[in-house]
Amino acid sequence: MPSEALRTPHPELDAHYCGPLLHIESHIIRCHRQIEAWFRAQWLKHPAPFYASVDLRNAGFKLAPVDTNLFPAGFNNLNHIFDPLMVQAIQAAVEHACPEAKDILIIPERHTRNLFYLESVAALVAFVEMAGFGVRVGSLEPITEPVHFDLPSGRTLTQHPIRRVGRRIEVDGFSPCTILLNNDLSGGRPEILGELEQTVIPPIELGWWKRSKFEHFSIYQELTRELCATIDLDPWYLSPLMRDCGHIDFLKREGETCLQSQVGELLAEIQAKYDEYQIKEKPFVVIKADAGTYGMGVMTAQSADDITQLNRKQRTRMSASKEGLGIDRVLIQEGVHSFEKVSIHPDDDRYVAEPVIYMVDHFVVGGFYRVHTQKGINESLNSPGAAFVPLPFNEACSLPSPECALDSERNRHYVYGVVARLALLAAAYEYQSIREAEAETVETQVA
């Protein structure tokens, strides 16, 4: 990620699809009171994770999430206009997790030499400090002395070796009641983080060693159906269709027949919805690792035959994810075109973009556009070469403005926030499901 946020004019949507989007937006804005009441009732029963970022795709005729990250990076790319919102949300989130907290220990990802990521950690440290907490950054790397980084932005960052003392993690005597994870734990659950008496947020059970994208989007679909029944809107407008295929090994070609069949069926289901709404685009699906981030283990397909025609290089790429871990399960997800375009620099050409919305607790606190100059409307933008442009909106946009145009900054950002919060709520349900399953396991063992 670039260390400094870039400036951009207002994004453009393909004019051909402005009409359908305005229909979706107008319906959501008109029903915003029912939507907010529904969310309030949900948050009382299902508290939100500490923070999250949600990747959205805006096809004009459809607006849907395609990924939910519960250990987000990219804080350095947010619009500074939203800084007060971020600070207030952090204060609320920490109060919910550990009301007596005065200090926070942040544990980031292991790739300590990635300057783009370190810029994000430095920005997160600054936000937490502005919220009124003492902060240290501890490292899961086997370091013995503090490591200092002078970053391109002018910020400095120090990572400290951590050590286990009883049931606590500390850094040079710094032993706060709260540990903030910014590590998605793709490589598994670190032993040093097990059975701590300190509050760990988000809980380690929400790491990719435990989560499933298929499970997440299954919950998301159910929640979207429930909300859309309340406001009389087709849930397909806000939710990607999907399939699951069980075990797969791309190198050994195990599970290929099932994958090919499921891709064909999903493409047919998407085409039926396109026919229903007179959409002329060509359907496609995205096949992605069922766990993990950084855009690894992702491919697109426009026909079932694309599966059997993968070459050796493509199969190798689809067999490994972050930290070299193997991929043995995939999510087959409806591809959502991105007809939104953004300029990376003023007066520059506009390129395919997707909004990424950030939340702390259940509050929308900003976001940015992921832009890629070399990718098309039906390709993943989360790949090397992407640029990050802050959302250009100049208002908080936590509520819509009926007196403004439907496609105004405030109203569009509100609609983005509704969809992102649905994904966040699905993650809250995920955590509840994980806790209930673990409780059942303990009861069984005791019995």
GROMACS .gro file of C-alpha atoms in nm:
model
  447
    1MET     CA    1   0.000   0.000   0.000
    2PRO     CA    2   0.128   0.349  -0.069
    3SER     CA    3   0.243   0.516   0.248
    4GLU     CA    4   0.054   0.836   0.175
    5ALA     CA    5  -0.308   0.870   0.068
    6LEU     CA    6  -0.367   1.008  -0.277
    7ARG     CA    7  -0.620   1.270  -0.384
    8THR     CA    8  -0.898   1.208  -0.631
    9PRO     CA    9  -1.201   1.379  -0.784
   10HIS     CA   10  -1.545   1.228  -0.732
   11PRO     CA   11  -1.569   0.871  -0.873
   12GLU     CA   12  -1.767   0.801  -1.189
   13LEU     CA   13  -2.010   0.518  -1.251
   14ASP     CA   14  -2.077   0.383  -1.598
   15ALA     CA   15  -2.379   0.589  -1.707
   16HIS     CA   16  -2.544   0.278  -1.851
   17TYR     CA   17  -2.598   0.146  -1.498
   18CYS     CA   18  -2.679   0.466  -1.310
   19GLY     CA   19  -3.052   0.395  -1.332
   20PRO     CA   20  -3.051   0.056  -1.155
   21LEU     CA   21  -2.813   0.185  -0.888
   22LEU     CA   22  -3.033   0.487  -0.821
   23HIS     CA   23  -3.326   0.248  -0.776
   24ILE     CA   24  -3.132   0.051  -0.515
   25GLU     CA   25  -3.002   0.363  -0.342
   26SER     CA   26  -3.339   0.537  -0.336
   27HIS     CA   27  -3.502   0.232  -0.182
   28ILE     CA   28  -3.238   0.207   0.093
   29ILE     CA   29  -3.246   0.579   0.168
   30ARG     CA   30  -3.626   0.583   0.178
   31CYS     CA   31  -3.621   0.292   0.426
   32HIS     CA   32  -3.329   0.413   0.636
   33ARG     CA   33  -3.533   0.435   0.958
   34GLN     CA   34  -3.635   0.069   0.934
   35ILE     CA   35  -3.276  -0.022   0.844
   36GLU     CA   36  -3.125   0.162   1.141
   37ALA     CA   37  -3.384   0.017   1.382
   38TRP     CA   38  -3.303  -0.331   1.251
   39PHE     CA   39  -2.930  -0.275   1.299
   40ARG     CA   40  -2.977  -0.139   1.653
   41ALA     CA   41  -3.166  -0.451   1.754
   42GLN     CA   42  -2.899  -0.672   1.597
   43TRP     CA   43  -2.604  -0.500   1.768
   44LEU     CA   44  -2.769  -0.544   2.110
   45LYS     CA   45  -2.771  -0.921   2.061
   46HIS     CA   46  -2.454  -0.955   1.851
   47PRO     CA   47  -2.179  -0.705   1.945
   48ALA     CA   48  -1.957  -0.606   1.654
   49PRO     CA   49  -1.591  -0.715   1.626
   50PHE     CA   50  -1.337  -0.448   1.723
   51TYR     CA   51  -1.270  -0.343   1.363
   52ALA     CA   52  -1.310  -0.459   1.005
   53SER     CA   53  -1.271  -0.358   0.643
   54VAL     CA   54  -1.510  -0.472   0.370
   55ASP     CA   55  -1.430  -0.481  -0.002
   56LEU     CA   56  -1.733  -0.381  -0.208
   57ARG     CA   57  -1.801  -0.404  -0.580
   58ASN     CA   58  -2.041  -0.161  -0.749
   59ALA     CA   59  -2.182  -0.296  -1.075
   60GLY     CA   60  -2.454  -0.032  -1.091
   61PHE     CA   61  -2.719  -0.302  -1.108
   62LYS     CA   62  -2.573  -0.470  -0.797
   63LEU     CA   63  -2.372  -0.358  -0.493
   64ALA     CA   64  -2.221  -0.637  -0.286
   65PRO     CA   65  -1.931  -0.726  -0.055
   66VAL     CA   66  -1.669  -0.965  -0.186
   67ASP     CA   67  -1.440  -0.990   0.118
   68THR     CA   68  -1.446  -0.908   0.490
   69ASN     CA   69  -1.117  -0.860   0.673
   70LEU     CA   70  -1.132  -0.858   1.053
   71PHE     CA   71  -0.767  -0.758   1.095
   72PRO     CA   72  -0.751  -0.471   0.845
   73ALA     CA   73  -0.446  -0.286   0.717
   74GLY     CA   74  -0.448   0.036   0.515
   75PHE     CA   75  -0.517   0.281   0.798
   76ASN     CA   76  -0.264   0.517   0.641
   77ASN     CA   77  -0.485   0.547   0.332
   78LEU     CA   78  -0.793   0.685   0.506
   79ASN     CA   79  -0.927   1.036   0.457
   80HIS     CA   80  -0.813   1.249   0.753
   81ILE     CA   81  -1.150   1.423   0.755
   82PHE     CA   82  -1.278   1.111   0.932
   83ASP     CA   83  -1.009   1.108   1.206
   84PRO     CA   84  -1.246   1.231   1.481
   85LEU     CA   85  -1.489   0.950   1.395
   86MET     CA   86  -1.207   0.697   1.413
   87VAL     CA   87  -1.090   0.819   1.755
   88GLN     CA   88  -1.439   0.821   1.903
   89ALA     CA   89  -1.512   0.474   1.766
   90ILE     CA   90  -1.187   0.335   1.912
   91GLN     CA   91  -1.279   0.478   2.252
   92ALA     CA   92  -1.621   0.312   2.236
   93ALA     CA   93  -1.482  -0.019   2.113
   94VAL     CA   94  -1.216  -0.042   2.384
   95GLU     CA   95  -1.471   0.053   2.649
   96HIS     CA   96  -1.689  -0.237   2.538
   97ALA     CA   97  -1.397  -0.482   2.542
   98CYS     CA   98  -1.210  -0.371   2.855
   99PRO     CA   99  -1.365  -0.071   3.034
  100GLU     CA  100  -1.065  -0.022   3.266
  101ALA     CA  101  -0.809  -0.018   2.983
  102LYS     CA  102  -0.543   0.254   2.996
  103ASP     CA  103  -0.280   0.096   2.770
  104ILE     CA  104  -0.293  -0.126   2.460
  105LEU     CA  105  -0.038  -0.367   2.313
  106ILE     CA  106  -0.068  -0.402   1.934
  107ILE     CA  107   0.056  -0.725   1.775
  108PRO     CA  108   0.093  -0.686   1.396
  109GLU     CA  109   0.166  -0.920   1.107
  110ARG     CA  110   0.503  -1.091   1.087
  111HIS     CA  111   0.624  -0.931   0.761
  112THR     CA  112   0.820  -0.658   0.938
  113ARG     CA  113   0.999  -0.537   0.622
  114ASN     CA  114   0.685  -0.443   0.429
  115LEU     CA  115   0.702  -0.064   0.452
  116PHE     CA  116   0.350  -0.018   0.315
  117TYR     CA  117   0.211  -0.237   0.593
  118LEU     CA  118   0.429  -0.070   0.855
  119GLU     CA  119   0.285   0.266   0.751
  120SER     CA  120  -0.059   0.124   0.830
  121VAL     CA  121   0.055   0.004   1.173
  122ALA     CA  122   0.207   0.346   1.246
  123ALA     CA  123  -0.121   0.513   1.151
  124LEU     CA  124  -0.313   0.269   1.375
  125VAL     CA  125  -0.078   0.350   1.664
  126ALA     CA  126  -0.145   0.720   1.612
  127PHE     CA  127  -0.522   0.666   1.618
  128VAL     CA  128  -0.505   0.463   1.940
  129GLU     CA  129  -0.283   0.726   2.101
  130MET     CA  130  -0.524   1.002   1.997
  131ALA     CA  131  -0.799   0.798   2.163
  132GLY     CA  132  -0.610   0.844   2.490
  133PHE     CA  133  -0.430   0.513   2.538
  134GLY     CA  134  -0.066   0.426   2.592
  135VAL     CA  135   0.057   0.203   2.309
  136ARG     CA  136   0.340  -0.039   2.237
  137VAL     CA  137   0.387  -0.261   1.933
  138GLY     CA  138   0.498  -0.617   2.007
  139SER     CA  139   0.636  -0.858   1.748
  140LEU     CA  140   0.570  -1.227   1.697
  141GLU     CA  141   0.903  -1.245   1.516
  142PRO     CA  142   1.189  -1.400   1.720
  143ILE     CA  143   1.361  -1.066   1.786
  144THR     CA  144   1.563  -0.999   2.101
  145GLU     CA  145   1.596  -0.620   2.077
  146PRO     CA  146   1.356  -0.344   1.969
  147VAL     CA  147   1.353  -0.286   1.593
  148HIS     CA  148   1.311   0.075   1.474
  149PHE     CA  149   1.170   0.179   1.138
  150ASP     CA  150   1.196   0.523   0.979
  151LEU     CA  151   0.907   0.529   0.734
  152PRO     CA  152   0.872   0.723   0.407
  153SER     CA  153   0.585   0.927   0.554
  154GLY     CA  154   0.818   1.067   0.820
  155ARG     CA  155   0.664   0.852   1.091
  156THR     CA  156   0.874   0.623   1.307
  157LEU     CA  157   0.769   0.283   1.437
  158THR     CA  158   0.930   0.056   1.695
  159GLN     CA  159   0.849  -0.312   1.733
  160HIS     CA  160   0.943  -0.478   2.061
  161PRO     CA  161   1.009  -0.842   2.148
  162ILE     CA  162   0.722  -0.987   2.350
  163ARG     CA  163   0.744  -1.241   2.629
  164ARG     CA  164   0.501  -1.456   2.815
  165VAL     CA  165   0.473  -1.400   3.190
  166GLY     CA  166   0.224  -1.643   3.339
  167ARG     CA  167  -0.101  -1.585   3.155
  168ARG     CA  168   0.001  -1.243   3.027
  169ILE     CA  169   0.195  -1.097   2.736
  170GLU     CA  170   0.422  -0.805   2.812
  171VAL     CA  171   0.684  -0.579   2.656
  172ASP     CA  172   0.960  -0.449   2.886
  173GLY     CA  173   0.724  -0.441   3.183
  174PHE     CA  174   0.441  -0.295   2.972
  175SER     CA  175   0.156  -0.536   3.053
  176PRO     CA  176  -0.182  -0.382   2.960
  177CYS     CA  177  -0.519  -0.547   3.007
  178THR     CA  178  -0.589  -0.525   2.632
  179ILE     CA  179  -0.408  -0.675   2.332
  180LEU     CA  180  -0.512  -0.547   1.989
  181LEU     CA  181  -0.438  -0.802   1.716
  182ASN     CA  182  -0.359  -0.673   1.369
  183ASN     CA  183  -0.251  -1.018   1.254
  184ASP     CA  184  -0.503  -1.237   1.071
  185LEU     CA  185  -0.335  -1.557   1.200
  186SER     CA  186  -0.337  -1.726   0.860
  187GLY     CA  187  -0.046  -1.938   0.980
  188GLY     CA  188  -0.239  -2.074   1.277
  189ARG     CA  189  -0.295  -1.991   1.642
  190PRO     CA  190   0.038  -1.889   1.804
  191GLU     CA  191   0.100  -2.081   2.124
  192ILE     CA  192   0.213  -1.764   2.301
  193LEU     CA  193  -0.138  -1.616   2.261
  194GLY     CA  194  -0.318  -1.913   2.413
  195GLU     CA  195  -0.511  -1.901   2.743
  196LEU     CA  196  -0.434  -1.536   2.821
  197GLU     CA  197  -0.606  -1.352   3.104
  198GLN     CA  198  -0.574  -1.031   2.906
  199THR     CA  199  -0.853  -0.924   2.671
  200VAL     CA  200  -0.756  -0.999   2.310
  201ILE     CA  201  -0.941  -0.802   2.042
  202PRO     CA  202  -1.048  -0.924   1.796
  203PRO     CA  203  -1.054  -1.273   1.954
  204ILE     CA  204  -0.800  -1.511   1.805
  205GLU     CA  205  -1.089  -1.739   1.705
  206LEU     CA  206  -1.167  -1.485   1.430
  207GLY     CA  207  -0.830  -1.547   1.263
  208TRP     CA  208  -0.815  -1.724   0.927
  209TRP     CA  209  -0.693  -2.042   1.099
  210LYS     CA  210  -1.055  -2.074   1.217
  211ARG     CA  211  -1.273  -1.870   0.981
  212SER     CA  212  -1.437  -1.980   0.656
  213LYS     CA  213  -1.541  -1.743   0.379
  214PHE     CA  214  -1.820  -1.980   0.281
  215GLU     CA  215  -1.953  -1.973   0.637
  216HIS     CA  216  -1.922  -1.594   0.649
  217PHE     CA  217  -2.110  -1.535   0.325
  218SER     CA  218  -2.372  -1.797   0.416
  219ILE     CA  219  -2.451  -1.593   0.727
  220TYR     CA  220  -2.435  -1.272   0.521
  221GLN     CA  221  -2.692  -1.410   0.276
  222GLU     CA  222  -2.931  -1.499   0.558
  223LEU     CA  223  -2.899  -1.156   0.718
  224THR     CA  224  -2.946  -0.982   0.384
  225ARG     CA  225  -3.260  -1.184   0.316
  226GLU     CA  226  -3.394  -1.084   0.658
  227LEU     CA  227  -3.322  -0.714   0.613
  228CYS     CA  228  -3.446  -0.705   0.254
  229ALA     CA  229  -3.771  -0.874   0.356
  230THR     CA  230  -3.817  -0.587   0.601
  231ILE     CA  231  -3.771  -0.320   0.332
  232ASP     CA  232  -3.912  -0.516   0.033
  233LEU     CA  233  -3.595  -0.531  -0.178
  234ASP     CA  234  -3.458  -0.826  -0.376
  235PRO     CA  235  -3.160  -0.948  -0.164
  236TRP     CA  236  -2.971  -1.035  -0.483
  237TYR     CA  237  -2.905  -0.664  -0.530
  238LEU     CA  238  -2.683  -0.672  -0.220
  239SER     CA  239  -2.557  -1.030  -0.198
  240PRO     CA  240  -2.334  -1.244  -0.423
  241LEU     CA  241  -2.458  -1.591  -0.508
  242MET     CA  242  -2.214  -1.871  -0.424
  243ARG     CA  243  -2.131  -2.240  -0.411
  244ASP     CA  244  -1.905  -2.469  -0.205
  245CYS     CA  245  -1.730  -2.781  -0.326
  246GLY     CA  246  -1.556  -2.942  -0.031
  247HIS     CA  247  -1.196  -3.065  -0.053
  248ILE     CA  248  -0.990  -2.970  -0.357
  249ASP     CA  249  -0.628  -3.012  -0.465
  250PHE     CA  250  -0.544  -2.811  -0.776
  251LEU     CA  251  -0.207  -2.979  -0.835
  252LYS     CA  252  -0.344  -3.332  -0.806
  253ARG     CA  253  -0.666  -3.226  -0.982
  254GLU     CA  254  -0.872  -3.368  -0.697
  255GLY     CA  255  -1.222  -3.222  -0.671
  256GLU     CA  256  -1.198  -3.081  -1.025
  257THR     CA  257  -1.517  -3.247  -1.150
  258CYS     CA  258  -1.719  -3.108  -0.861
  259LEU     CA  259  -1.566  -2.762  -0.907
  260GLN     CA  260  -1.643  -2.764  -1.278
  261SER     CA  261  -2.004  -2.869  -1.213
  262GLN     CA  262  -2.058  -2.606  -0.943
  263VAL     CA  263  -1.910  -2.330  -1.160
  264GLY     CA  264  -2.148  -2.425  -1.443
  265GLU     CA  265  -2.450  -2.427  -1.212
  266LEU     CA  266  -2.360  -2.094  -1.054
  267LEU     CA  267  -2.307  -1.929  -1.392
  268ALA     CA  268  -2.652  -2.050  -1.499
  269GLU     CA  269  -2.808  -1.910  -1.181
  270ILE     CA  270  -2.639  -1.573  -1.237
  271GLN     CA  271  -2.753  -1.567  -1.600
  272ALA     CA  272  -3.111  -1.625  -1.485
  273LYS     CA  273  -3.092  -1.315  -1.264
  274TYR     CA  274  -2.933  -1.118  -1.547
  275ASP     CA  275  -3.220  -1.220  -1.775
  276GLU     CA  276  -3.473  -1.123  -1.508
  277TYR     CA  277  -3.330  -0.771  -1.486
  278GLN     CA  278  -3.233  -0.741  -1.854
  279ILE     CA  279  -2.861  -0.715  -1.784
  280LYS     CA  280  -2.649  -0.762  -2.096
  281GLU     CA  281  -2.312  -0.828  -1.929
  282LYS     CA  282  -2.144  -1.168  -1.939
  283PRO     CA  283  -2.163  -1.349  -1.604
  284PHE     CA  284  -1.846  -1.465  -1.433
  285VAL     CA  285  -1.749  -1.633  -1.107
  286VAL     CA  286  -1.458  -1.582  -0.871
  287ILE     CA  287  -1.291  -1.887  -0.720
  288LYS     CA  288  -1.096  -1.800  -0.407
  289ALA     CA  289  -0.928  -1.970  -0.114
  290ASP     CA  290  -1.183  -2.031   0.162
  291ALA     CA  291  -0.945  -1.866   0.411
  292GLY     CA  292  -0.679  -1.599   0.382
  293THR     CA  293  -0.614  -1.251   0.249
  294TYR     CA  294  -0.383  -1.046   0.024
  295GLY     CA  295  -0.565  -1.153  -0.291
  296MET     CA  296  -0.379  -1.486  -0.305
  297GLY     CA  297  -0.544  -1.799  -0.440
  298VAL     CA  298  -0.795  -1.612  -0.658
  299MET     CA  299  -0.907  -1.677  -1.016
  300THR     CA  300  -1.205  -1.592  -1.234
  301ALA     CA  301  -1.402  -1.812  -1.474
  302GLN     CA  302  -1.663  -1.737  -1.740
  303SER     CA  303  -1.736  -2.099  -1.824
  304ALA     CA  304  -1.706  -2.439  -1.660
  305ASP     CA  305  -1.441  -2.532  -1.918
  306ASP     CA  306  -1.208  -2.269  -1.770
  307ILE     CA  307  -1.152  -2.509  -1.478
  308THR     CA  308  -1.020  -2.799  -1.684
  309GLN     CA  309  -0.804  -2.572  -1.900
  310LEU     CA  310  -0.585  -2.437  -1.618
  311ASN     CA  311  -0.216  -2.473  -1.696
  312ARG     CA  312   0.051  -2.585  -1.450
  313LYS     CA  313   0.142  -2.229  -1.351
  314GLN     CA  314  -0.219  -2.139  -1.280
  315ARG     CA  315  -0.271  -2.455  -1.074
  316THR     CA  316   0.040  -2.381  -0.872
  317ARG     CA  317  -0.080  -2.028  -0.804
  318MET     CA  318  -0.416  -2.161  -0.687
  319SER     CA  319  -0.257  -2.417  -0.455
  320ALA     CA  320  -0.087  -2.181  -0.207
  321SER     CA  321  -0.200  -1.882  -0.003
  322LYS     CA  322  -0.044  -1.647   0.252
  323GLU     CA  323   0.262  -1.778   0.441
  324GLY     CA  324   0.287  -2.062   0.188
  325LEU     CA  325  -0.007  -2.250   0.332
  326GLY     CA  326  -0.182  -2.493   0.102
  327ILE     CA  327  -0.534  -2.437  -0.031
  328ASP     CA  328  -0.765  -2.734   0.011
  329ARG     CA  329  -1.101  -2.562   0.000
  330VAL     CA  330  -1.239  -2.278  -0.212
  331LEU     CA  331  -1.539  -2.048  -0.226
  332ILE     CA  332  -1.711  -2.020  -0.564
  333GLN     CA  333  -1.864  -1.672  -0.564
  334GLU     CA  334  -2.070  -1.473  -0.811
  335GLY     CA  335  -1.844  -1.222  -0.978
  336VAL     CA  336  -1.958  -0.862  -0.938
  337HIS     CA  337  -1.846  -0.625  -1.212
  338SER     CA  338  -1.693  -0.296  -1.103
  339PHE     CA  339  -1.827  -0.010  -1.314
  340GLU     CA  340  -1.695   0.254  -1.077
  341LYS     CA  341  -1.386   0.440  -1.197
  342VAL     CA  342  -1.147   0.673  -1.014
  343SER     CA  343  -0.850   0.888  -1.113
  344ILE     CA  344  -0.532   0.820  -0.919
  345HIS     CA  345  -0.411   1.174  -0.983
  346PRO     CA  346  -0.612   1.487  -1.074
  347ASP     CA  347  -0.666   1.525  -1.450
  348ASP     CA  348  -0.548   1.165  -1.499
  349ASP     CA  349  -0.744   0.888  -1.672
  350ARG     CA  350  -1.000   0.699  -1.463
  351TYR     CA  351  -0.940   0.334  -1.381
  352VAL     CA  352  -1.145   0.047  -1.243
  353ALA     CA  353  -1.195   0.090  -0.868
  354GLU     CA  354  -1.368  -0.071  -0.574
  355PRO     CA  355  -1.457   0.095  -0.242
  356VAL     CA  356  -1.315  -0.051   0.079
  357ILE     CA  357  -1.516   0.054   0.385
  358TYR     CA  358  -1.363   0.067   0.734
  359MET     CA  359  -1.551   0.020   1.058
  360VAL     CA  360  -1.456   0.030   1.425
  361ASP     CA  361  -1.711  -0.124   1.658
  362HIS     CA  362  -2.033  -0.084   1.452
  363PHE     CA  363  -1.944   0.263   1.324
  364VAL     CA  364  -1.837   0.344   0.968
  365VAL     CA  365  -1.517   0.548   1.003
  366GLY     CA  366  -1.403   0.595   0.643
  367GLY     CA  367  -1.245   0.402   0.361
  368PHE     CA  368  -1.062   0.425   0.033
  369TYR     CA  369  -1.083   0.315  -0.328
  370ARG     CA  370  -0.862   0.032  -0.444
  371VAL     CA  371  -0.764   0.122  -0.800
  372HIS     CA  372  -0.574  -0.080  -1.058
  373THR     CA  373  -0.454   0.054  -1.392
  374GLN     CA  374  -0.399  -0.293  -1.540
  375LYS     CA  375  -0.722  -0.468  -1.442
  376GLY     CA  376  -1.063  -0.486  -1.603
  377ILE     CA  377  -1.418  -0.465  -1.471
  378ASN     CA  378  -1.436  -0.841  -1.403
  379GLU     CA  379  -1.094  -0.894  -1.245
  380SER     CA  380  -0.967  -0.891  -0.887
  381LEU     CA  381  -0.811  -0.555  -0.800
  382ASN     CA  382  -0.646  -0.689  -0.484
  383SER     CA  383  -0.318  -0.767  -0.655
  384PRO     CA  384   0.031  -0.616  -0.701
  385GLY     CA  385   0.016  -0.277  -0.870
  386ALA     CA  386  -0.297  -0.156  -0.693
  387ALA     CA  387  -0.314   0.205  -0.573
  388PHE     CA  388  -0.521   0.337  -0.284
  389VAL     CA  389  -0.719   0.660  -0.302
  390PRO     CA  390  -0.912   0.796  -0.001
  391LEU     CA  391  -1.288   0.816  -0.025
  392PRO     CA  392  -1.331   1.176  -0.142
  393PHE     CA  393  -1.645   1.232   0.065
  394ASN     CA  394  -1.628   1.535   0.291
  395GLU     CA  395  -1.899   1.438   0.540
  396ALA     CA  396  -1.929   1.156   0.790
  397CYS     CA  397  -2.230   1.014   0.603
  398SER     CA  398  -2.344   0.792   0.891
  399LEU     CA  399  -2.700   0.887   0.798
  400PRO     CA  400  -2.848   0.972   0.457
  401SER     CA  401  -2.972   1.311   0.348
  402PRO     CA  402  -3.312   1.279   0.175
  403GLU     CA  403  -3.295   1.641   0.057
  404CYS     CA  404  -2.972   1.573  -0.136
  405ALA     CA  405  -2.943   1.400  -0.472
  406LEU     CA  406  -2.952   1.021  -0.452
  407ASP     CA  407  -2.600   0.994  -0.592
  408SER     CA  408  -2.461   1.266  -0.364
  409GLU     CA  409  -2.148   1.189  -0.163
  410ARG     CA  410  -2.342   1.159   0.160
  411ASN     CA  411  -2.612   0.927   0.027
  412ARG     CA  412  -2.382   0.699  -0.168
  413HIS     CA  413  -2.148   0.658   0.127
  414TYR     CA  414  -2.446   0.580   0.350
  415VAL     CA  415  -2.554   0.302   0.113
  416TYR     CA  416  -2.198   0.165   0.109
  417GLY     CA  417  -2.206   0.171   0.488
  418VAL     CA  418  -2.530  -0.027   0.504
  419VAL     CA  419  -2.382  -0.308   0.295
  420ALA     CA  420  -2.051  -0.301   0.485
  421ARG     CA  421  -2.231  -0.317   0.820
  422LEU     CA  422  -2.425  -0.620   0.699
  423ALA     CA  423  -2.091  -0.794   0.640
  424LEU     CA  424  -1.969  -0.680   0.982
  425LEU     CA  425  -2.283  -0.820   1.142
  426ALA     CA  426  -2.223  -1.152   0.966
  427ALA     CA  427  -1.880  -1.160   1.132
  428ALA     CA  428  -2.044  -1.098   1.471
  429TYR     CA  429  -2.270  -1.397   1.406
  430GLU     CA  430  -1.964  -1.599   1.304
  431TYR     CA  431  -1.798  -1.535   1.639
  432GLN     CA  432  -2.111  -1.631   1.828
  433SER     CA  433  -2.130  -1.955   1.628
  434ILE     CA  434  -1.765  -2.032   1.705
  435ARG     CA  435  -1.816  -1.970   2.079
  436GLU     CA  436  -2.126  -2.189   2.089
  437ALA     CA  437  -1.943  -2.472   1.911
  438GLU     CA  438  -1.650  -2.450   2.152
  439ALA     CA  439  -1.886  -2.449   2.451
  440GLU     CA  440  -2.053  -2.764   2.319
  441THR     CA  441  -1.712  -2.928   2.280
  442VAL     CA  442  -1.621  -2.846   2.642
  443GLU     CA  443  -1.954  -2.981   2.766
  444THR     CA  444  -1.901  -3.301   2.571
  445GLN     CA  445  -1.551  -3.346   2.710
  446VAL     CA  446  -1.674  -3.286   3.068
  447ALA     CA  447  -1.957  -3.534   3.022
   0.00000   0.00000   0.00000
